Short mmCIF file of C-alpha atoms in Angstrom, two decimals:
data_model
loop_
_atom_site.label_atom_id
_atom_site.label_comp_id
_atom_site.label_asym_id
_atom_site.label_seq_id
_atom_site.Cartn_x
_atom_site.Cartn_y
_atom_site.Cartn_z
CA MET D 25 7.21 -12.28 -15.54
CA LEU D 26 8.36 -8.76 -14.81
CA SER D 27 8.36 -7.95 -18.51
CA ARG D 28 4.57 -8.35 -18.62
CA GLY D 29 3.50 -7.34 -15.14
CA ASP D 30 1.83 -3.99 -14.74
CA GLY D 31 2.13 -3.61 -10.97
CA TRP D 32 2.85 -5.15 -7.59
CA LEU D 33 0.30 -5.49 -4.77
CA PRO D 34 2.17 -6.37 -1.57
CA LEU D 35 0.80 -6.64 1.95
CA PRO D 36 2.43 -4.55 4.69
CA LEU D 37 4.22 -7.59 6.12
CA TYR D 38 7.66 -6.00 6.38
CA PRO D 39 9.13 -2.94 8.03
CA ILE D 40 9.25 0.04 5.68
CA ASP D 41 13.01 -0.24 5.12
CA VAL D 42 12.56 -3.83 3.91
CA LEU D 43 9.65 -2.79 1.70
CA ARG D 44 11.81 0.00 0.23
CA THR D 45 14.59 -2.51 -0.54
CA ARG D 46 12.16 -4.94 -2.15
CA ILE D 47 10.65 -2.20 -4.31
CA THR D 48 14.12 -1.05 -5.42
CA GLU D 49 15.09 -4.63 -6.28
CA LEU D 50 11.84 -5.10 -8.20
CA TRP D 51 12.50 -1.97 -10.25
CA GLU D 52 16.07 -3.04 -10.96
CA ARG D 53 15.00 -6.51 -12.09
CA ALA D 54 12.19 -5.10 -14.24
CA GLY D 55 14.36 -2.35 -15.70
CA ARG D 56 11.59 0.15 -14.97
CA GLN D 57 9.53 1.58 -12.14
CA VAL D 58 6.75 -0.96 -11.67
CA PRO D 59 3.75 0.69 -9.94
CA VAL D 60 3.28 -0.47 -6.35
CA THR D 61 -0.09 -0.53 -4.54
CA LEU D 62 0.11 -1.47 -0.86
CA TYR D 63 -2.91 -3.40 0.41
CA GLY D 64 -3.93 -2.93 4.04
CA ALA D 65 -1.84 0.19 4.59
CA ASP D 66 -1.47 2.00 7.90
CA PRO D 67 -2.89 5.53 7.44
CA GLU D 68 -0.26 6.89 9.84
CA LYS D 69 2.59 5.82 7.52
CA LEU D 70 1.53 7.32 4.18
CA ALA D 71 4.56 9.61 3.85
CA GLU D 72 6.92 6.73 4.64
CA TYR D 73 5.22 4.49 2.07
CA ALA D 74 5.52 7.19 -0.58
CA GLU D 75 9.20 7.66 0.22
CA ALA D 76 9.72 3.90 -0.11
CA GLY D 77 8.25 3.92 -3.63
CA VAL D 78 4.60 3.02 -3.01
CA ASP D 79 2.32 4.71 -5.54
CA ARG D 80 -1.08 3.85 -4.07
CA VAL D 81 -2.49 2.42 -0.86
CA LEU D 82 -5.63 0.47 -0.15
CA PHE D 83 -7.20 0.60 3.29
CA GLU D 84 -9.25 -2.10 4.91
CA LEU D 85 -12.50 -0.82 6.33
CA GLU D 86 -13.94 -2.12 9.56
CA ASP D 87 -17.35 -3.81 9.50
CA HIS D 88 -20.12 -1.39 10.40
CA GLU D 89 -23.84 -1.84 10.95
CA GLU D 90 -24.66 1.77 10.05
CA ALA D 91 -23.77 3.58 6.83
CA ASP D 92 -22.94 6.73 8.81
CA ASP D 93 -20.20 4.83 10.61
CA VAL D 94 -18.65 3.85 7.28
CA VAL D 95 -18.77 7.46 6.10
CA ARG D 96 -17.08 8.63 9.32
CA GLN D 97 -14.30 6.07 8.86
CA LEU D 98 -13.81 7.11 5.23
CA ASP D 99 -13.68 10.76 6.31
CA ARG D 100 -10.96 9.94 8.86
CA LEU D 101 -8.93 8.10 6.21
CA ALA D 102 -9.33 10.97 3.73
CA SER D 103 -8.04 13.59 6.14
#
């Protein structure tokens, strides 16, 4: 139902060139640029994701016992 969908939330299961192709095909089928949010993104590949057509990324956080450890991980992801 591309006419009613308001976004796509893929997992990073494919190489970036395959993801780029799938995003392009999605946009062509929808007749518009459907927003894409990549779940479980690799922080080292943000520029490549953006070039492929990804609008947003979601990172998975590791389990931590201490709140300070969570903050440090978030700081690393934000930089």
